[in-house]
mmCIF file of C-alpha atoms and ligand atoms in Angstrom:
data_model
loop_
_atom_site.group_PDB
_atom_site.id
_atom_site.type_symbol
_atom_site.label_atom_id
_atom_site.label_comp_id
_atom_site.label_asym_id
_atom_site.label_seq_id
_atom_site.Cartn_x
_atom_site.Cartn_y
_atom_site.Cartn_z
ATOM 1 C CA MET W 1 121.661 202.405 26.525
ATOM 2 C CA ALA W 2 120.770 200.876 23.207
ATOM 3 C CA ALA W 3 117.827 202.325 21.373
ATOM 4 C CA THR W 4 114.788 200.355 22.385
ATOM 5 C CA ASN W 5 112.106 202.359 20.609
ATOM 6 C CA ILE W 6 110.394 201.385 17.438
ATOM 7 C CA GLU W 7 111.504 203.536 14.560
ATOM 8 C CA VAL W 8 108.644 205.240 12.731
ATOM 9 C CA TRP W 9 109.941 206.917 9.598
ATOM 10 C CA GLN W 10 108.198 209.951 8.179
ATOM 11 C CA LEU W 11 108.769 212.953 5.979
ATOM 12 C CA GLY W 12 110.156 216.122 7.547
ATOM 13 C CA THR W 13 110.068 219.565 5.967
ATOM 14 C CA VAL W 14 112.842 222.010 6.809
ATOM 15 C CA VAL W 15 111.260 225.324 7.808
ATOM 16 C CA GLU W 16 114.190 227.236 9.291
ATOM 17 C CA VAL W 17 117.980 227.160 8.998
ATOM 18 C CA ARG W 18 120.182 229.490 11.029
ATOM 19 C CA ASP W 19 123.882 229.779 11.928
ATOM 20 C CA ILE W 20 124.169 229.754 15.710
ATOM 21 C CA ALA W 21 127.911 229.244 16.322
ATOM 22 C CA THR W 22 131.071 228.495 14.365
ATOM 23 C CA ASP W 23 130.172 225.663 11.947
ATOM 24 C CA ILE W 24 126.926 224.935 13.793
ATOM 25 C CA GLN W 25 123.496 225.336 12.240
ATOM 26 C CA ARG W 26 120.123 225.159 13.905
ATOM 27 C CA ILE W 27 117.630 223.368 11.678
ATOM 28 C CA VAL W 28 113.906 223.380 12.435
ATOM 29 C CA ILE W 29 111.856 220.584 10.899
ATOM 30 C CA GLU W 30 108.095 220.076 10.648
ATOM 31 C CA PRO W 31 107.390 216.332 10.695
ATOM 32 C CA SER W 32 104.451 214.745 8.876
ATOM 33 C CA LEU W 33 103.631 212.519 11.901
ATOM 34 C CA PRO W 34 104.195 214.862 14.859
ATOM 35 C CA LYS W 35 105.190 213.452 18.221
ATOM 36 C CA LYS W 36 106.561 215.479 21.112
ATOM 37 C CA ALA W 37 110.244 214.872 21.853
ATOM 38 C CA GLU W 38 110.924 214.180 25.512
ATOM 39 C CA PRO W 39 114.246 215.289 27.079
ATOM 40 C CA GLY W 40 117.113 213.118 25.854
ATOM 41 C CA SER W 41 115.444 212.108 22.605
ATOM 42 C CA HIS W 42 116.936 212.187 19.158
ATOM 43 C CA ILE W 43 115.783 211.700 15.604
ATOM 44 C CA ASP W 44 117.458 209.564 12.975
ATOM 45 C CA VAL W 45 117.840 211.269 9.625
ATOM 46 C CA GLN W 46 118.539 209.815 6.205
ATOM 47 C CA VAL W 47 121.465 211.734 4.745
ATOM 48 C CA ARG W 48 122.695 211.508 1.180
ATOM 49 C CA ILE W 49 126.429 211.049 0.684
ATOM 50 C CA ASP W 50 128.025 210.473 -2.719
ATOM 51 C CA GLY W 51 124.860 208.960 -4.182
ATOM 52 C CA HIS W 52 124.044 206.612 -1.309
ATOM 53 C CA THR W 53 121.942 207.146 1.780
ATOM 54 C CA ASP W 54 123.060 206.704 5.339
ATOM 55 C CA THR W 55 121.607 207.348 8.778
ATOM 56 C CA ARG W 56 122.705 209.941 11.294
ATOM 57 C CA SER W 57 121.302 210.706 14.736
ATOM 58 C CA TYR W 58 120.717 214.200 16.063
ATOM 59 C CA SER W 59 119.478 215.183 19.503
ATOM 60 C CA VAL W 60 116.270 217.175 19.595
ATOM 61 C CA VAL W 61 117.173 220.519 21.111
ATOM 62 C CA GLU W 62 113.623 221.809 21.260
ATOM 63 C CA SER W 63 110.203 220.385 20.581
ATOM 64 C CA SER W 64 106.882 222.191 20.487
ATOM 65 C CA GLU W 65 104.264 220.728 22.861
ATOM 66 C CA ASP W 66 102.443 219.046 19.987
ATOM 67 C CA GLY W 67 105.650 217.916 18.271
ATOM 68 C CA THR W 68 104.878 219.814 15.071
ATOM 69 C CA ARG W 69 108.238 221.610 15.218
ATOM 70 C CA LEU W 70 111.492 219.906 16.114
ATOM 71 C CA ALA W 71 114.784 221.779 16.306
ATOM 72 C CA ILE W 72 118.145 220.054 15.913
ATOM 73 C CA SER W 73 121.618 221.560 15.667
ATOM 74 C CA VAL W 74 124.373 220.188 13.482
ATOM 75 C CA LEU W 75 128.107 220.737 13.694
ATOM 76 C CA LYS W 76 129.906 220.529 10.361
ATOM 77 C CA ALA W 77 132.678 218.248 11.584
ATOM 78 C CA PRO W 78 136.125 218.762 10.041
ATOM 79 C CA LEU W 79 136.503 214.995 9.661
ATOM 80 C CA SER W 80 132.882 214.437 8.705
ATOM 81 C CA ARG W 81 132.030 211.220 6.900
ATOM 82 C CA GLY W 82 129.664 213.343 4.836
ATOM 83 C CA GLY W 83 126.526 213.449 6.980
ATOM 84 C CA SER W 84 127.052 216.840 8.552
ATOM 85 C CA VAL W 85 128.164 218.312 5.233
ATOM 86 C CA PHE W 86 124.869 217.141 3.716
ATOM 87 C CA MET W 87 122.899 218.563 6.641
ATOM 88 C CA HIS W 88 124.567 221.932 6.126
ATOM 89 C CA THR W 89 123.267 222.066 2.546
ATOM 90 C CA LEU W 90 119.632 221.965 3.712
ATOM 91 C CA GLN W 91 117.429 224.965 3.015
ATOM 92 C CA PRO W 92 113.872 225.854 4.044
ATOM 93 C CA GLY W 93 111.458 223.842 1.927
ATOM 94 C CA ASP W 94 113.744 220.806 1.618
ATOM 95 C CA GLN W 95 112.300 217.480 2.636
ATOM 96 C CA LEU W 96 114.044 214.540 4.241
ATOM 97 C CA GLU W 97 113.266 211.201 5.803
ATOM 98 C CA ILE W 98 113.350 211.322 9.590
ATOM 99 C CA THR W 99 112.146 209.126 12.424
ATOM 100 C CA GLN W 100 109.749 210.188 15.093
ATOM 101 C CA PRO W 101 111.688 211.139 18.245
ATOM 102 C CA LEU W 102 113.495 208.131 19.737
ATOM 103 C CA GLN W 103 114.395 207.943 23.390
ATOM 104 C CA ASN W 104 117.546 206.233 24.586
ATOM 105 C CA PHE W 105 118.858 208.824 27.022
ATOM 106 C CA PRO W 106 115.940 209.390 29.398
ATOM 107 C CA LEU W 107 116.051 211.836 32.265
ATOM 108 C CA ARG W 108 115.112 210.174 35.544
ATOM 109 C CA VAL W 109 113.168 212.631 37.626
ATOM 110 C CA GLY W 110 113.562 211.953 41.339
ATOM 111 C CA ALA W 111 117.274 212.255 42.082
ATOM 112 C CA GLU W 112 118.409 214.453 44.958
ATOM 113 C CA ARG W 113 120.682 216.463 42.678
ATOM 114 C CA TYR W 114 121.952 216.498 39.135
ATOM 115 C CA ILE W 115 124.990 217.440 37.146
ATOM 116 C CA LEU W 116 124.451 217.911 33.433
ATOM 117 C CA LEU W 117 127.742 217.980 31.554
ATOM 118 C CA ALA W 118 128.024 219.016 27.924
ATOM 119 C CA GLY W 119 131.189 219.189 25.855
ATOM 120 C CA GLY W 120 130.981 221.123 22.582
ATOM 121 C CA ILE W 121 128.105 220.044 20.351
ATOM 122 C CA GLY W 122 127.074 217.627 23.143
ATOM 123 C CA ILE W 123 125.109 220.596 24.454
ATOM 124 C CA THR W 124 122.313 219.619 22.067
ATOM 125 C CA ALA W 125 121.521 216.529 24.137
ATOM 126 C CA MET W 126 121.377 218.441 27.400
ATOM 127 C CA ILE W 127 119.360 221.598 26.652
ATOM 128 C CA ASN W 128 115.953 219.953 26.879
ATOM 129 C CA MET W 129 116.922 218.125 30.093
ATOM 130 C CA ALA W 130 118.172 221.299 31.739
ATOM 131 C CA ARG W 131 114.944 223.083 30.887
ATOM 132 C CA VAL W 132 112.915 220.345 32.588
ATOM 133 C CA LEU W 133 115.108 220.381 35.712
ATOM 134 C CA LYS W 134 114.720 224.134 35.947
ATOM 135 C CA ASN W 135 110.956 224.007 35.447
ATOM 136 C CA LEU W 136 110.662 221.336 38.151
ATOM 137 C CA ARG W 137 112.897 223.440 40.439
ATOM 138 C CA LEU W 138 115.227 220.526 41.049
ATOM 139 C CA GLU W 139 118.787 220.963 42.251
ATOM 140 C CA TYR W 140 121.111 220.934 39.278
ATOM 141 C CA THR W 141 124.411 222.228 37.990
ATOM 142 C CA PHE W 142 124.701 222.573 34.245
ATOM 143 C CA VAL W 143 128.338 222.425 33.102
ATOM 144 C CA TYR W 144 129.119 223.529 29.550
ATOM 145 C CA ALA W 145 132.676 223.161 28.222
ATOM 146 C CA GLY W 146 133.913 224.333 24.853
ATOM 147 C CA ARG W 147 136.962 225.453 22.887
ATOM 148 C CA SER W 148 135.861 229.062 22.493
ATOM 149 C CA ARG W 149 132.707 231.063 23.103
ATOM 150 C CA ALA W 150 132.213 231.482 19.358
ATOM 151 C CA ALA W 151 132.032 227.704 18.997
ATOM 152 C CA MET W 152 129.549 227.209 21.840
ATOM 153 C CA ALA W 153 125.989 227.060 20.546
ATOM 154 C CA TYR W 154 123.151 228.559 22.595
ATOM 155 C CA LEU W 155 125.566 229.985 25.190
ATOM 156 C CA THR W 156 123.843 233.352 25.653
ATOM 157 C CA GLU W 157 120.349 231.844 25.836
ATOM 158 C CA LEU W 158 121.509 229.271 28.364
ATOM 159 C CA GLN W 159 123.149 231.889 30.555
ATOM 160 C CA GLU W 160 119.940 233.908 30.553
ATOM 161 C CA LEU W 161 117.793 230.895 31.363
ATOM 162 C CA HIS W 162 119.939 229.081 33.913
ATOM 163 C CA GLY W 163 121.853 231.933 35.557
ATOM 164 C CA GLU W 164 124.156 230.653 38.303
ATOM 165 C CA ASN W 165 123.200 227.058 37.630
ATOM 166 C CA LEU W 166 125.209 227.230 34.417
ATOM 167 C CA VAL W 167 128.982 226.836 34.822
ATOM 168 C CA VAL W 168 130.942 227.625 31.681
ATOM 169 C CA HIS W 169 134.467 226.402 30.858
ATOM 170 C CA VAL W 170 136.226 227.841 27.826
ATOM 171 C CA ASP W 171 139.580 226.413 26.716
ATOM 172 C CA ASP W 172 140.890 229.525 24.990
ATOM 173 C CA GLU W 173 140.104 231.620 28.059
ATOM 174 C CA GLY W 174 142.189 229.330 30.256
ATOM 175 C CA THR W 175 139.168 228.010 32.161
ATOM 176 C CA SER W 176 139.166 224.429 30.846
ATOM 177 C CA LEU W 177 137.085 221.903 32.709
ATOM 178 C CA ASP W 178 138.882 220.005 35.485
ATOM 179 C CA VAL W 179 137.121 216.634 35.451
ATOM 180 C CA LYS W 180 138.706 215.398 38.678
ATOM 181 C CA ARG W 181 137.520 218.488 40.460
ATOM 182 C CA LEU W 182 134.013 218.268 39.042
ATOM 183 C CA VAL W 183 133.503 214.576 39.778
ATOM 184 C CA GLY W 184 135.542 214.791 42.997
ATOM 185 C CA GLY W 185 133.121 217.388 44.311
ATOM 186 C CA ALA W 186 129.946 215.511 43.372
ATOM 187 C CA ALA W 187 127.788 214.396 46.293
ATOM 188 C CA GLU W 188 127.213 210.627 46.453
ATOM 189 C CA ASP W 189 123.548 210.873 45.486
ATOM 190 C CA THR W 190 124.247 212.944 42.369
ATOM 191 C CA GLU W 191 123.094 211.722 38.971
ATOM 192 C CA LEU W 192 125.416 212.882 36.227
ATOM 193 C CA TYR W 193 124.233 213.078 32.621
ATOM 194 C CA MET W 194 126.814 213.828 29.983
ATOM 195 C CA CYS W 195 127.292 214.159 26.271
ATOM 196 C CA GLY W 196 130.519 215.209 24.607
ATOM 197 C CA PRO W 197 133.738 213.995 23.040
ATOM 198 C CA ILE W 198 134.951 210.524 23.925
ATOM 199 C CA ARG W 199 138.016 211.838 25.795
ATOM 200 C CA LEU W 200 135.851 213.901 28.100
ATOM 201 C CA MET W 201 133.472 211.038 28.735
ATOM 202 C CA ASP W 202 136.319 208.581 29.321
ATOM 203 C CA ALA W 203 137.880 210.962 31.849
ATOM 204 C CA VAL W 204 134.567 211.308 33.674
ATOM 205 C CA ARG W 205 133.998 207.548 33.696
ATOM 206 C CA ARG W 206 137.493 206.925 35.045
ATOM 207 C CA THR W 207 137.118 209.444 37.846
ATOM 208 C CA TRP W 208 133.599 208.238 38.620
ATOM 209 C CA THR W 209 134.922 204.681 38.944
ATOM 210 C CA GLU W 210 137.891 205.792 41.064
ATOM 211 C CA ARG W 211 135.507 207.492 43.462
ATOM 212 C CA GLU W 212 133.365 204.332 43.529
ATOM 213 C CA LEU W 213 130.226 206.331 42.859
ATOM 214 C CA SER W 214 127.108 204.444 41.826
ATOM 215 C CA TYR W 215 127.525 203.467 38.187
ATOM 216 C CA PRO W 216 123.781 203.612 37.330
ATOM 217 C CA ASN W 217 123.926 207.278 38.360
ATOM 218 C CA LEU W 218 126.260 208.016 35.472
ATOM 219 C CA ARG W 219 124.332 208.373 32.227
ATOM 220 C CA PHE W 220 125.641 209.373 28.866
ATOM 221 C CA GLU W 221 124.926 209.927 25.214
ATOM 222 C CA THR W 222 127.624 209.702 22.566
ATOM 223 C CA PHE W 223 128.191 211.063 19.109
ATOM 224 C CA GLY W 224 129.890 207.816 18.199
ATOM 225 C CA ASN W 225 132.502 209.400 15.998
ATOM 226 C CA SER W 226 135.020 211.239 18.114
ATOM 227 C CA GLY W 227 138.181 209.277 18.731
ATOM 228 C CA TRP W 228 141.622 209.748 20.192
ATOM 229 C CA TYR W 229 143.245 210.052 16.789
ATOM 230 C CA ASP W 230 142.238 211.216 13.349
ATOM 231 C CA PRO W 231 140.688 208.416 11.325
ATOM 232 C CA GLU W 232 142.996 206.621 8.903
ATOM 233 C CA LYS W 233 142.357 204.203 6.090
ATOM 234 C CA PHE W 234 142.913 200.628 7.315
ATOM 235 C CA VAL W 235 142.336 197.032 6.249
ATOM 236 C CA VAL W 236 140.034 194.524 7.913
ATOM 237 C CA LYS W 237 140.297 190.790 7.208
ATOM 238 C CA VAL W 238 137.623 188.236 8.048
ATOM 239 C CA PRO W 239 139.131 184.789 7.316
ATOM 240 C CA ARG W 240 135.901 182.856 7.953
ATOM 241 C CA LEU W 241 134.097 184.900 5.289
ATOM 242 C CA ASN W 242 137.150 185.066 3.059
ATOM 243 C CA LEU W 243 136.924 188.862 3.115
ATOM 244 C CA GLU W 244 139.606 191.520 2.939
ATOM 245 C CA VAL W 245 138.125 194.991 2.973
ATOM 246 C CA GLU W 246 139.661 198.440 2.922
ATOM 247 C CA VAL W 247 137.976 200.808 5.370
ATOM 248 C CA PRO W 248 138.271 204.348 4.003
ATOM 249 C CA GLN W 249 138.974 207.296 6.270
ATOM 250 C CA HIS W 250 135.378 208.477 6.154
ATOM 251 C CA ARG W 251 133.562 205.106 6.533
ATOM 252 C CA SER W 252 133.188 202.980 9.620
ATOM 253 C CA MET W 253 134.382 199.386 9.763
ATOM 254 C CA LEU W 254 130.774 198.291 10.154
ATOM 255 C CA GLU W 255 129.728 200.165 7.014
ATOM 256 C CA ALA W 256 132.676 198.822 5.026
ATOM 257 C CA LEU W 257 131.874 195.245 6.080
ATOM 258 C CA GLU W 258 128.194 195.736 5.216
ATOM 259 C CA ASP W 259 129.198 197.161 1.824
ATOM 260 C CA ALA W 260 131.251 194.001 1.264
ATOM 261 C CA GLY W 261 128.207 191.819 1.949
ATOM 262 C CA ALA W 262 128.930 190.731 5.526
ATOM 263 C CA ASP W 263 125.798 190.172 7.621
ATOM 264 C CA MET W 264 126.560 192.301 10.667
ATOM 265 C CA MET W 265 124.799 192.691 13.999
ATOM 266 C CA PHE W 266 124.268 196.211 15.311
ATOM 267 C CA ASP W 267 121.844 198.440 17.142
ATOM 268 C CA CYS W 268 122.950 201.901 18.261
ATOM 269 C CA ARG W 269 125.794 202.430 15.758
ATOM 270 C CA LYS W 270 127.187 204.876 18.325
ATOM 271 C CA GLY W 271 129.482 202.687 20.425
ATOM 272 C CA GLU W 272 127.019 202.267 23.274
ATOM 273 C CA CYS W 273 125.348 198.855 23.066
ATOM 274 C CA GLY W 274 128.186 196.473 22.159
ATOM 275 C CA LEU W 275 126.040 194.552 19.691
ATOM 276 C CA CYS W 276 128.448 195.089 16.825
ATOM 277 C CA GLU W 277 131.315 193.530 18.780
ATOM 278 C CA VAL W 278 133.938 191.695 16.736
ATOM 279 C CA LYS W 279 136.703 189.496 18.079
ATOM 280 C CA ILE W 280 140.240 190.609 17.213
ATOM 281 C CA LEU W 281 142.351 187.677 16.003
ATOM 282 C CA LYS W 282 145.411 189.587 14.879
ATOM 283 C CA LEU W 283 146.454 193.220 14.789
ATOM 284 C CA GLU W 284 149.073 195.073 12.806
ATOM 285 C CA GLY W 285 148.850 198.553 14.232
ATOM 286 C CA ALA W 286 146.710 199.613 17.171
ATOM 287 C CA ILE W 287 143.061 200.117 18.054
ATOM 288 C CA ASP W 288 141.535 203.542 18.562
ATOM 289 C CA HIS W 289 138.628 202.474 20.773
ATOM 290 C CA ARG W 290 135.875 205.045 20.307
ATOM 291 C CA ASP W 291 133.073 203.309 22.180
ATOM 292 C CA VAL W 292 131.754 203.857 25.677
ATOM 293 C CA PHE W 293 130.734 200.215 26.037
ATOM 294 C CA TYR W 294 133.988 198.564 27.109
ATOM 295 C CA SER W 295 135.891 199.265 30.304
ATOM 296 C CA ALA W 296 139.452 200.597 30.155
ATOM 297 C CA ARG W 297 140.701 197.096 31.059
ATOM 298 C CA GLN W 298 138.788 195.526 28.161
ATOM 299 C CA LYS W 299 140.070 198.176 25.778
ATOM 300 C CA ASN W 300 143.645 197.574 26.891
ATOM 301 C CA ALA W 301 143.241 193.839 26.333
ATOM 302 C CA THR W 302 142.594 194.495 22.619
ATOM 303 C CA GLU W 303 140.584 191.290 22.283
ATOM 304 C CA LYS W 304 137.433 192.827 20.866
ATOM 305 C CA MET W 305 136.142 196.092 19.487
ATOM 306 C CA ALA W 306 132.903 197.852 18.644
ATOM 307 C CA CYS W 307 133.212 198.001 14.886
ATOM 308 C CA CYS W 308 130.531 200.673 14.439
ATOM 309 C CA VAL W 309 132.850 203.347 15.800
ATOM 310 C CA SER W 310 136.300 201.994 16.699
ATOM 311 C CA ARG W 311 139.090 201.922 14.158
ATOM 312 C CA ALA W 312 142.536 200.495 13.538
ATOM 313 C CA VAL W 313 145.360 202.985 13.226
ATOM 314 C CA THR W 314 149.099 202.822 12.776
ATOM 315 C CA SER W 315 150.655 202.574 16.205
ATOM 316 C CA LYS W 316 151.031 205.766 18.206
ATOM 317 C CA THR W 317 152.237 206.230 21.737
ATOM 318 C CA GLY W 318 149.508 205.795 24.271
ATOM 319 C CA LEU W 319 147.187 203.767 22.075
ATOM 320 C CA MET W 320 145.816 200.348 22.934
ATOM 321 C CA ALA W 321 148.385 197.595 22.386
ATOM 322 C CA GLY W 322 149.569 196.634 18.961
ATOM 323 C CA ALA W 323 152.722 196.399 16.909
ATOM 324 C CA SER W 324 153.950 199.561 15.249
ATOM 325 C CA VAL W 325 153.437 199.541 11.485
ATOM 326 C CA ALA W 326 154.204 201.975 8.711
ATOM 327 C CA GLY W 327 150.567 201.705 7.646
ATOM 328 C CA PRO W 328 147.903 201.105 6.753
ATOM 329 C CA ALA W 329 146.944 199.183 9.881
ATOM 330 C CA VAL W 330 145.471 195.708 9.417
ATOM 331 C CA VAL W 331 143.043 194.066 11.807
ATOM 332 C CA THR W 332 141.975 190.439 11.407
ATOM 333 C CA ILE W 333 138.657 189.695 13.043
ATOM 334 C CA GLU W 334 135.964 187.123 13.668
ATOM 335 C CA VAL W 335 132.345 188.254 13.407
ATOM 336 C CA SER W 336 129.510 186.633 15.321
HETATM 337 S S1 LIG G 401 126.101 199.004 17.262
HETATM 338 FE FE1 LIG G 401 126.026 199.577 19.343
HETATM 339 S S2 LIG G 401 128.117 199.605 19.924
HETATM 340 FE FE2 LIG G 401 128.170 199.243 17.815
#
C-alpha cells in the first residue's frame, strides 16, 4: 500500500478552523490547484517544527466536488513529534504547502459486503468511504471505536447519516470493541477497511489470519506513529557508515539517520511499504515494531525493522526479543 501517486505540491489557504472533539480540530483548506479527493485519499502537508520543515499526512475527510475545499481533522497527540502541535496553531488566512490529494487507500467498489473499522482519529480515513458506500446503497457496517464520546470526532453527524449501519464502541462506557467477535462474525466475502492505532490493527490482522480469510480483502491505513510503548530516546549505530546517532524521543530513526547524512530509502514513512527496512545486527534493549508491513513471526525474529516508525526501547515484558538494559537502548544496524 505504498503511495504510488505523483506528488504535486501547491499552496493551501486555511479558511476554517473548528474544535470538533477533545484535542481534535477540523481544518478546511482551499488549495491553489484544486483536485477532488476520492475516498481514502490524503494530503501531505509541510509542517514547521523548531525551525525545520517536515511532512505529515492527513486523510481528507471531505472534499467539494470540484476540490476547491478540502477538510482534514488533526488530533493534537500527547506524544506529538511537533507536527500536530503546529497544525493546531493554524488560523484562517494562514497558508501552507500541501500536495494535491494522494490515493493509497482506495475503496474497491464491487464487494458483496463491507466492514469499515475506525479507531479514534482513524475515523478521518473512513468517513468519505462510508459516505460512498451509503450513496451506492451497498451493504456495509461502519464500526467506530473510541475512548470516550467526547474524544470521538464527527460522532453525532455519523449517527445521523448512517443510522443502524454505524456501530459505536466506547471504552469508558464499558462497550469496548471485541475484535475476535467482529472478525469472527464477518462473512467470508467481506472486505474490511480499517484505520486506527497499531494495537487495534494488529489484533484485527491476527484474527483475520487465524480465520484464514482472504488477505487481499483486508485493507488498512496507518498513522505510522502509534506504538506499543511510549517513545524513548535510543542510540542507533551503523558500522559500515561509521555512524552513531542518538534518536530523540520525538524524532524517528529514519529522520535521525537522514539528519546525520545517511542516504536512506523510503516511500510511505508510515510503516506500510517496507522500503525503509534496515537489518538488525545487534540489539541492546528491544524493538517496538510499529509497522503493519511485517508479520508477527518476522517481528518476533527481530532481524529487521521499518526504521520510519519502529523504535528501540529498553526491554519490557511482552516486547520483541532483546536483552534487558537500563537504557537508553542501542540498536546496531545495516542499511541497504
Ligand atoms: S518508508 Fe514505508 S515502511 Fe518505512
